[in-house]
Short mmCIF file of C-alpha atoms and ligand atoms in Angstrom, two decimals:
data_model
loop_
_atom_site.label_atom_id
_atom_site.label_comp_id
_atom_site.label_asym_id
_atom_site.label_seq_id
_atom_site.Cartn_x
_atom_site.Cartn_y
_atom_site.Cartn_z
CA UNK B 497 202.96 111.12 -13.18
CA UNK B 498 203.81 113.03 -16.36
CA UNK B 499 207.12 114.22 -15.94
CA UNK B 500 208.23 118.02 -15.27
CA UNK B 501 207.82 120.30 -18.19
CA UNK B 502 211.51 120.87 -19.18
CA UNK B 503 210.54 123.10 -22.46
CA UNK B 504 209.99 126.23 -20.96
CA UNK B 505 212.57 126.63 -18.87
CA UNK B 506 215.08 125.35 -21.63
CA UNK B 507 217.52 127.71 -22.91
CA UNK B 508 216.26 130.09 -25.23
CA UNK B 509 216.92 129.69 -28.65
CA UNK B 510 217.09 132.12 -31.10
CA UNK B 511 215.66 129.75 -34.21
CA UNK B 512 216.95 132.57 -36.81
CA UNK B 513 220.08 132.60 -35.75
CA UNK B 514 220.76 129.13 -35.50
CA UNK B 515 219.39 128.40 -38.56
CA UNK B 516 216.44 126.43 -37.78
CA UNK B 517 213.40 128.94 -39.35
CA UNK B 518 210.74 127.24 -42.03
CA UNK B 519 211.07 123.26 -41.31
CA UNK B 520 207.82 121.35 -41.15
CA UNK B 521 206.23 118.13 -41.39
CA UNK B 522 203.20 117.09 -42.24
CA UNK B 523 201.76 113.90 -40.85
CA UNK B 524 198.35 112.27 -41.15
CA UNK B 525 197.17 109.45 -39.38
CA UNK B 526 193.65 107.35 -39.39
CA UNK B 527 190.97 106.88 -36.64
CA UNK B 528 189.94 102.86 -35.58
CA UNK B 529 187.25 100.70 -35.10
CA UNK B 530 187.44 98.85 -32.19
CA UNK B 531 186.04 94.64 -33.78
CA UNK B 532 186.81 92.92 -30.39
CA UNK B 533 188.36 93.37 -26.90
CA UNK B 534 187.41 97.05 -25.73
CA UNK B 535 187.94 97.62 -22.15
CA UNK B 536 189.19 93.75 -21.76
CA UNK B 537 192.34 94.63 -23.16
CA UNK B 538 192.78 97.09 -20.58
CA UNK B 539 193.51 94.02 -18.15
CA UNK B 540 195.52 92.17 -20.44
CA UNK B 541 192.95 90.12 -22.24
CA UNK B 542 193.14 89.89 -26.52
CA UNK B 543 191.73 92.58 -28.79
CA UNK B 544 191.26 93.15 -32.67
CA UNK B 545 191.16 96.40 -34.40
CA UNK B 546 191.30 97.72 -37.85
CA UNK B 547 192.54 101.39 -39.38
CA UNK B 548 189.30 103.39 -40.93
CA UNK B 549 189.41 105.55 -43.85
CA UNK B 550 188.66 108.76 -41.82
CA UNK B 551 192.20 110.18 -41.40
CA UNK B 552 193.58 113.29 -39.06
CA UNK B 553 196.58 115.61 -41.16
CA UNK B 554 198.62 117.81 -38.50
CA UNK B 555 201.38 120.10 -39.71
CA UNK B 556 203.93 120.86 -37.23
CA UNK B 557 206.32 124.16 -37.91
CA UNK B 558 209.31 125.06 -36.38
CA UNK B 559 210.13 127.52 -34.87
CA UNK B 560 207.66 129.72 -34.00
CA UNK B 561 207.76 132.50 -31.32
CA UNK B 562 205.28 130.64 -28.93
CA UNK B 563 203.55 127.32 -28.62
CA UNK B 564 200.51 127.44 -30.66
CA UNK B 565 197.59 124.81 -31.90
CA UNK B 566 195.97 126.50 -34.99
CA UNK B 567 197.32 130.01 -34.34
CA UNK B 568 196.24 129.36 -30.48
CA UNK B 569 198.81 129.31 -27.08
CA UNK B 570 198.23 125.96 -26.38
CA UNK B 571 196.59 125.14 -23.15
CA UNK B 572 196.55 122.39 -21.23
CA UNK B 573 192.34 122.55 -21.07
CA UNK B 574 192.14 122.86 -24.56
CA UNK B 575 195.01 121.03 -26.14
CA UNK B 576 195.45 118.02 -23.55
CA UNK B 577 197.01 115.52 -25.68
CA UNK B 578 199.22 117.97 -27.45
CA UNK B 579 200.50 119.59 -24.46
CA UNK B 580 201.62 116.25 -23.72
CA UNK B 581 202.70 115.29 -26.94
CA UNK B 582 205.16 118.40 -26.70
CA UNK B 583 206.97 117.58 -23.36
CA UNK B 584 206.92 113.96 -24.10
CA UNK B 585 208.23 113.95 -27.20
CA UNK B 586 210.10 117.24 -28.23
CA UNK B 587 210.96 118.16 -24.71
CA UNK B 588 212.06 115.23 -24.35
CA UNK B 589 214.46 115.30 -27.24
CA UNK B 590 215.78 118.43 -25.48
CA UNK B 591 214.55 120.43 -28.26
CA UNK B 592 212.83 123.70 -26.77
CA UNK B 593 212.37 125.81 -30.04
CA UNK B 594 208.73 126.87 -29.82
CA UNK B 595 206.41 124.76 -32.70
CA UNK B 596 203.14 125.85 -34.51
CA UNK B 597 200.85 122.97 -34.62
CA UNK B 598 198.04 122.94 -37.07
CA UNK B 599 195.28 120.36 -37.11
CA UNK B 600 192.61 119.25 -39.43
CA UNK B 601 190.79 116.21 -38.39
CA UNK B 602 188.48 113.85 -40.43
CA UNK B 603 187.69 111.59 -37.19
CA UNK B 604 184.45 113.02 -34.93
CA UNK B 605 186.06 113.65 -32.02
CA UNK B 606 184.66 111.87 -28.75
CA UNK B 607 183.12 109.38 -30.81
CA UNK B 608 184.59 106.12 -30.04
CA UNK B 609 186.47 105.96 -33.48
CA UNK B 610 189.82 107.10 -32.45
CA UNK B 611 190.08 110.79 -32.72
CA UNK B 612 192.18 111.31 -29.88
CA UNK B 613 194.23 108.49 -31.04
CA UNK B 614 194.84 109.92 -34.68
CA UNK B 615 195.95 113.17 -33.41
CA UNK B 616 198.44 111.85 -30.95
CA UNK B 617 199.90 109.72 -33.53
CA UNK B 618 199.57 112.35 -36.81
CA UNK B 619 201.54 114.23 -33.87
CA UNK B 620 203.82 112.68 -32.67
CA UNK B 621 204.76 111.09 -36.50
CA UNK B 622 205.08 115.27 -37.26
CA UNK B 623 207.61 115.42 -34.36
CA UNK B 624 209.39 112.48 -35.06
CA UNK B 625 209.59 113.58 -38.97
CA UNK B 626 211.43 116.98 -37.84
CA UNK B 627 213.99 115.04 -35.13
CA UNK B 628 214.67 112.96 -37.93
CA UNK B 629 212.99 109.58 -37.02
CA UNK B 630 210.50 107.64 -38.80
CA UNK B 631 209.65 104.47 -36.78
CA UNK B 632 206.06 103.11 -36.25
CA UNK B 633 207.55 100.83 -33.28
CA UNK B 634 208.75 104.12 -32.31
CA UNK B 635 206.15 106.42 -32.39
CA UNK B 636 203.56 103.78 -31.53
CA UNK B 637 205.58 103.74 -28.17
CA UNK B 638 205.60 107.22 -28.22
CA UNK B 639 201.87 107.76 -28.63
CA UNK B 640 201.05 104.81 -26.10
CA UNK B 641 202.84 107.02 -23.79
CA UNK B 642 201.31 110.91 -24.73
CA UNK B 643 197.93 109.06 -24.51
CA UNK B 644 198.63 106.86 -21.13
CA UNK B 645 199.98 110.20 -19.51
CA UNK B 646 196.88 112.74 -20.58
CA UNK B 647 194.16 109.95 -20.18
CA UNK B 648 195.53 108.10 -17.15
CA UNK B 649 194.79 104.98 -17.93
CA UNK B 650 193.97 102.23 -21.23
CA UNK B 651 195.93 100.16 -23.34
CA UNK B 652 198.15 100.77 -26.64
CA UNK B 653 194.91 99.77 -28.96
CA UNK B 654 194.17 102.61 -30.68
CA UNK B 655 197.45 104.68 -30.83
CA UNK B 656 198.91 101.46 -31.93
CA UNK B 657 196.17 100.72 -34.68
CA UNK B 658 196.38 104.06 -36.14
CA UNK B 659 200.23 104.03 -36.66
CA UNK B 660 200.18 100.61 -38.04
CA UNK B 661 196.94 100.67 -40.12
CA UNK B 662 195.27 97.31 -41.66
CA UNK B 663 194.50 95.44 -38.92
CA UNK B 664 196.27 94.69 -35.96
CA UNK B 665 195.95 92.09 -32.58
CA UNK B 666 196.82 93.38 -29.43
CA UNK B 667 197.17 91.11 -26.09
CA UNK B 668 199.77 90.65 -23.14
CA UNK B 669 203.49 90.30 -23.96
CA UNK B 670 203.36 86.84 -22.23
CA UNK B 671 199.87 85.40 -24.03
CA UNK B 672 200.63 86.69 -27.25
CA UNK B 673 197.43 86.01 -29.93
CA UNK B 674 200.31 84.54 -32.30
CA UNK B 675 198.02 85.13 -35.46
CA UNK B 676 200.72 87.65 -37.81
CA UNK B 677 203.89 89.30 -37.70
CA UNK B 678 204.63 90.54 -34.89
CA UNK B 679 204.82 94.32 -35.14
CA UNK B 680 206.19 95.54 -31.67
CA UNK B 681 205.69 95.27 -27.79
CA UNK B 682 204.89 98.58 -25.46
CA UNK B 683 205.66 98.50 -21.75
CA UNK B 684 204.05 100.54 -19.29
CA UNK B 685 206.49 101.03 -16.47
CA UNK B 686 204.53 101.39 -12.93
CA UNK B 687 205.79 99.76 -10.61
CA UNK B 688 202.39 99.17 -8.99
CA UNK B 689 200.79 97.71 -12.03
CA UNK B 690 203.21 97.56 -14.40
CA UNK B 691 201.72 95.91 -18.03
CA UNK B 692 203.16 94.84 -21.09
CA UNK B 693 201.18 93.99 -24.61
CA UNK B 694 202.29 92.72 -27.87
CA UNK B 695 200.83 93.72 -31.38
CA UNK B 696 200.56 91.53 -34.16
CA UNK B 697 199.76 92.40 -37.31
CA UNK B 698 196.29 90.37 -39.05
CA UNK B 699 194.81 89.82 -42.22
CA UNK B 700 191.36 91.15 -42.99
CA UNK B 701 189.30 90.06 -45.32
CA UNK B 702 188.21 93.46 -47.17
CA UNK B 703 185.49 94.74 -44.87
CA UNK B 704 182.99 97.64 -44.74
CA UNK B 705 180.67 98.67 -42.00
CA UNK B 706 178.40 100.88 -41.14
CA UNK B 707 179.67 103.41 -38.21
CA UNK B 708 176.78 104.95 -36.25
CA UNK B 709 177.61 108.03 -34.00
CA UNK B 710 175.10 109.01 -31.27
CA UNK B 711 176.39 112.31 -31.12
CA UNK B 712 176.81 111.36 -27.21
CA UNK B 713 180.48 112.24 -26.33
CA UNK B 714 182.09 109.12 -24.24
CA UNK B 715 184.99 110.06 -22.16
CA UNK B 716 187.50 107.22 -22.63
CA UNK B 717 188.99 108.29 -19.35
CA UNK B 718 185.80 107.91 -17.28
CA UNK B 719 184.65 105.08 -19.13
CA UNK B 720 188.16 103.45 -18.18
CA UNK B 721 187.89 104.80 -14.74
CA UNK B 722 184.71 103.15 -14.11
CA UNK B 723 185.29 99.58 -15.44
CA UNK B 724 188.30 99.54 -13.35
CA UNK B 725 186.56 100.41 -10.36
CA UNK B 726 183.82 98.43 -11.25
CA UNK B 727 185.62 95.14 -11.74
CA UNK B 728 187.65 95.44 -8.67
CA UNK B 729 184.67 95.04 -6.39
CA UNK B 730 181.95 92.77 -8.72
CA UNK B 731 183.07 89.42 -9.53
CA UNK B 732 179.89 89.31 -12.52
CA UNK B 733 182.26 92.42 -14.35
CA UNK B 734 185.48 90.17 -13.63
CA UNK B 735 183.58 87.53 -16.30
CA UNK B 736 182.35 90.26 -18.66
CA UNK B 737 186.04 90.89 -19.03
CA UNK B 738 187.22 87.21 -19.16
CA UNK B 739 183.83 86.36 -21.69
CA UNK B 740 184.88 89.26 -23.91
CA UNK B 741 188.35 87.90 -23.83
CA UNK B 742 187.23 84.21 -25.48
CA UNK B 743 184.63 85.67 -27.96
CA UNK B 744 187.61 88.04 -29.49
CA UNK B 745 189.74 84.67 -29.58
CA UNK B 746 187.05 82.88 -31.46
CA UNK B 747 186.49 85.66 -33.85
CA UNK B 748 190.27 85.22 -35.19
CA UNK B 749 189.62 82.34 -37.59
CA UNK B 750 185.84 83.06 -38.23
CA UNK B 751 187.56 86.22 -39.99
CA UNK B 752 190.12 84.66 -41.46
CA UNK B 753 187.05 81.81 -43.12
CA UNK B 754 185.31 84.92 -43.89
CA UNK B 755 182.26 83.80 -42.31
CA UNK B 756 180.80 86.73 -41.70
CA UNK B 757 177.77 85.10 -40.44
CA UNK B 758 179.64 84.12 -37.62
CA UNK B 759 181.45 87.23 -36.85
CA UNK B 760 178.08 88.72 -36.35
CA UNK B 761 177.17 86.54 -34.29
CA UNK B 762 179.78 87.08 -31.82
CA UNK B 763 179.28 91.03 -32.45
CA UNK B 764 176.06 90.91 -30.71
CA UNK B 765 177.78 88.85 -27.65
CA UNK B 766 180.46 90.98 -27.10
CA UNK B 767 178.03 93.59 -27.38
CA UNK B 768 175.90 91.95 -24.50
CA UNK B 769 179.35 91.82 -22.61
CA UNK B 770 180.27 95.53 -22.79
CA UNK B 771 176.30 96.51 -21.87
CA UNK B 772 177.13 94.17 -18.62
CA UNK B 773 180.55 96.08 -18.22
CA UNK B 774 178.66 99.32 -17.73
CA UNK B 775 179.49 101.14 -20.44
CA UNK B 776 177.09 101.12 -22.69
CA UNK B 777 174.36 104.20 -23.28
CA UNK B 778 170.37 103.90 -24.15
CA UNK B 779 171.39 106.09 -27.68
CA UNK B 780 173.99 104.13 -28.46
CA UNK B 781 171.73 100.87 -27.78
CA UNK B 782 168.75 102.62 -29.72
CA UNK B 783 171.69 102.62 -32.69
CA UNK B 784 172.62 99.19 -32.37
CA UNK B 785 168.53 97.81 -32.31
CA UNK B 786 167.54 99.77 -35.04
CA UNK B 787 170.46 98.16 -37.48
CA UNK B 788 169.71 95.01 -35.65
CA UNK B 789 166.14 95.52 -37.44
CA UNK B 790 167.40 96.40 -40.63
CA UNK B 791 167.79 92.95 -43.23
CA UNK B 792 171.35 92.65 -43.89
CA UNK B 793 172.53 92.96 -40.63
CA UNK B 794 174.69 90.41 -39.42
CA UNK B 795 175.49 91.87 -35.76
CA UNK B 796 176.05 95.20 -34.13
CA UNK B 797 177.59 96.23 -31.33
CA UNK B 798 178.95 99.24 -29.89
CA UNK B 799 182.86 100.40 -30.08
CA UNK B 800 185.72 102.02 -28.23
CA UNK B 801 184.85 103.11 -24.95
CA UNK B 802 181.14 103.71 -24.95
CA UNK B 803 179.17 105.84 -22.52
CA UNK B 804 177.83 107.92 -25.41
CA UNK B 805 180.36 107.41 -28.78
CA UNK B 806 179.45 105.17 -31.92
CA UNK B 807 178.59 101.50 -32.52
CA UNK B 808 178.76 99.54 -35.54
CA UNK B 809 177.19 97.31 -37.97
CA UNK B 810 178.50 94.14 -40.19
CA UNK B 811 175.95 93.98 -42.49
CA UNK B 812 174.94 93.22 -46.13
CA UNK B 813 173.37 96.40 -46.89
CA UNK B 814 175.44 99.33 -45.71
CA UNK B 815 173.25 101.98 -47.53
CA UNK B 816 170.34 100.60 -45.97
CA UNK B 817 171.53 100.47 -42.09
CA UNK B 818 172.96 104.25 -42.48
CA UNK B 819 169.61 105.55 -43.73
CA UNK B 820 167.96 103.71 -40.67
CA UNK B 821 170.36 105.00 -37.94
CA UNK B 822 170.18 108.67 -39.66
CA UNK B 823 166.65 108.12 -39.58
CA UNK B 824 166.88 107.31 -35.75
CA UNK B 825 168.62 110.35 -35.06
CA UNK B 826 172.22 108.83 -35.44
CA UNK B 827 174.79 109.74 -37.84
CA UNK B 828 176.31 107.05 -39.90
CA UNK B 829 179.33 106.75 -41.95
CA UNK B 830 180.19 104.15 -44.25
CA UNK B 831 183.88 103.13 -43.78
CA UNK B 832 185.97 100.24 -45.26
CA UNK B 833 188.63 98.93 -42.65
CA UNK B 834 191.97 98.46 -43.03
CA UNK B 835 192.98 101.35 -43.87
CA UNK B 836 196.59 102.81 -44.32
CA UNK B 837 199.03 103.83 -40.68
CA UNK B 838 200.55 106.93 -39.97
CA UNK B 839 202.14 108.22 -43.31
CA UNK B 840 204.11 111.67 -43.86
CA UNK B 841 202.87 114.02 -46.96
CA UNK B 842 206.02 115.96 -46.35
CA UNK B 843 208.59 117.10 -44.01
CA UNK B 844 212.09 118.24 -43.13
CA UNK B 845 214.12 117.09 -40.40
CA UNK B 846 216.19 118.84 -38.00
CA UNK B 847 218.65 116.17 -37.80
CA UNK B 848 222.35 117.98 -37.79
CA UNK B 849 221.33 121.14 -37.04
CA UNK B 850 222.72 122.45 -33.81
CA UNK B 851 221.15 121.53 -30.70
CA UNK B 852 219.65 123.95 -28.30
CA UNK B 853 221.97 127.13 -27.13
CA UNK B 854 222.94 127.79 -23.81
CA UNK B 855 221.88 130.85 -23.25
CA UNK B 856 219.98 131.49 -20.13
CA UNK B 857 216.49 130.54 -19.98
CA UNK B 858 213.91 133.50 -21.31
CA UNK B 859 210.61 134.04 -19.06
CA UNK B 860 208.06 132.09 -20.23
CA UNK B 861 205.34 130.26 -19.20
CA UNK B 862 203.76 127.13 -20.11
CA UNK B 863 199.69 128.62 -21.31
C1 MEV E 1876 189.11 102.88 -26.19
O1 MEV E 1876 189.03 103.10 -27.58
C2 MEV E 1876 189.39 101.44 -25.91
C3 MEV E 1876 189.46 101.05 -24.44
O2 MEV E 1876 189.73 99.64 -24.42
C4 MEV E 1876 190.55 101.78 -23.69
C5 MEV E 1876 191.95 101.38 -24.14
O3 MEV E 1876 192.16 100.27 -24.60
O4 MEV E 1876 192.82 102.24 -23.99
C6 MEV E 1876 188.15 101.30 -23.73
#
């Protein structure tokens, strides 16, 4: 599926020569929450997420001698999504001049909050910075793609939430949520199920909640994997799906009313609908009952693609709920939604400089 690796067999360039030594960017982009629609939006159903404030800064440098990640070769075990990221996007481009890639991230990582999704973006928003280009529609697409190709399967949710920020509603191209501006539509081209969503942007009221990590790491691929394999042959998942689809509908105007009462309320249902989908896990659960028990709460479910990962809680006593799910073993973060997209702290672009030599190709390989 992903397509051949054209970077290292590209001509050699000789960055000092040409000109191209010392340009970087620097890009940082945040992790999500997940409100409504996990896994449903996989098969074309609505969902609503929201930007956090935990935000993932890569610096890209060009050129290098080598293809590193934090002074490392980069390897496709290790550096999955940046491998891709680099023939996707810069081999793509037809640039082959080696890049150092340098990442700090402030999202846990395997969590459920978008740490895969931050990187790609912060990334790919690095990339785009140097070629010149800086267009969410454009690296949303991008990073729908470099995260489609390494996970191999999912929707544009999260890439597309963490280069838009605030809030955004995702659903399919032809049963648009109409509830904002429309921000941009992603396509995924195969011909055997070939999909097409549309993200809005929406208005949410300020919001804080209470994100609790059970330190179990969910594979979004696997998770993915099983729900589709699982709804394919059980008509009771097929409904899950469908049930999760009408409770993120209904949540649109009890968050525009602000009645948070009533968003909780439909927390702990789609919550309910995810634990019938399969993917939820007993420490994630524990999470979820023990801010259930905590006064305040107003609902609590679990987020992104769960087997393992985080939940979260809507509640009127934040402090409160994160000392109970630390105290149950969990580790909580406080984090106000709606955070800023993918922004750029500096960078210089490549544009006009002289495209790759033709000089024949030096032997590399790609680890
Ligand atoms: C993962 O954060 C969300 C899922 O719906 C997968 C996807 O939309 O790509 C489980």
């Amino acid at each position: 599926m992903v397509r051949p690796f054209p970077l290292f067999n590209a001509p050699r360039v000789n960055p000092f020569v040409q000109g191209l030594s010392d340009l970087r960017a620097i890009c940082t982009a945040p992790g999500k929450v997940i409100l409504f629609g996990e896994h449903a939006v996989v098969y074309g159903h609505p969902a609503l997420a929201a930007a956090t404030d935990q935000r993932t800064h890569v610096e890209v440098d060009c050129c290098g001698t080598e293809f590193t990640v934090n002074g490392l070769r980069i390897h496709d075990r290790y550096h999955s999504y940046l491998l891709t990221a680099v023939k996707e996007v810069w081999g793509a481009q037809g640039r082959s001049e080696p890049i150092r890639i340098q990442t700090e991230g402030g999202v846990p990582s395997a969590s459920g909050t978008g740490s895969s999704a931050a990187l790609t973006v912060a990334t790919v928003g690095a990339m785009h910075a140097l070629l010149g280009k800086r267009d969410p529609a454009a690296i949303a697409r991008d990073s729908f793609r470099v995260e489609r190709l390494t996970q191999g399967g999912g929707s544009p949710t999260d890439t597309s939430t963490s280069t838009a920020g605030g809030g955004i509603a995702i659903s399919r191209l032809d049963d648009p949520p109409n509830v904002g501006e429309k921000l941009w539509d992603l396509h995924w081209e195969d011909p055997e199920n070939p999909r097409a969503w549309a993200v809005e942007r929406i208005e949410l009221p300020d919001l804080t909640v209470v994100v609790g990590n059970s330190g179990v790491k969910g594979r979004t691929d696997e998770q993915v994997a099983k729900v589709a394999h699982a709804q394919k042959k059980n008509a009771v998942v097929r409904d899950a799906l469908a049930d999760i689809g009408r409770i993120t509908r209904d949540a649109v105007p009890l968050l525009r009313r602000k009645d948070f009462v009533g968003v909780g309320a439909l927390l702990d249902k789609a919550h309910a609908a995810l634990h019938m989908l399969g993917v939820n896990h007993p420490a994630v659960e524990n999470l979820v009952q023990v801010a259930r028990a905590t006064p305040g709460t107003l609902g609590a479910k679990l987020t992104g693609a769960g087997g393992g990962g985080s939940m979260f809680a809507l509640t009127e006593r934040p402090q409160a709920v994160a000392e109970a799910i630390k105290a149950a073993g969990g580790t909580a973060y406080v984090v106000r939604l709606g955070g800023p997209g993918v922004q750029w702290v500096g960078a210089e672009s490549m544009e006009g400089l002289p495209a790759p030599s033709a000089a024949p190709a030096a032997d590399e390989t790609a680890t």
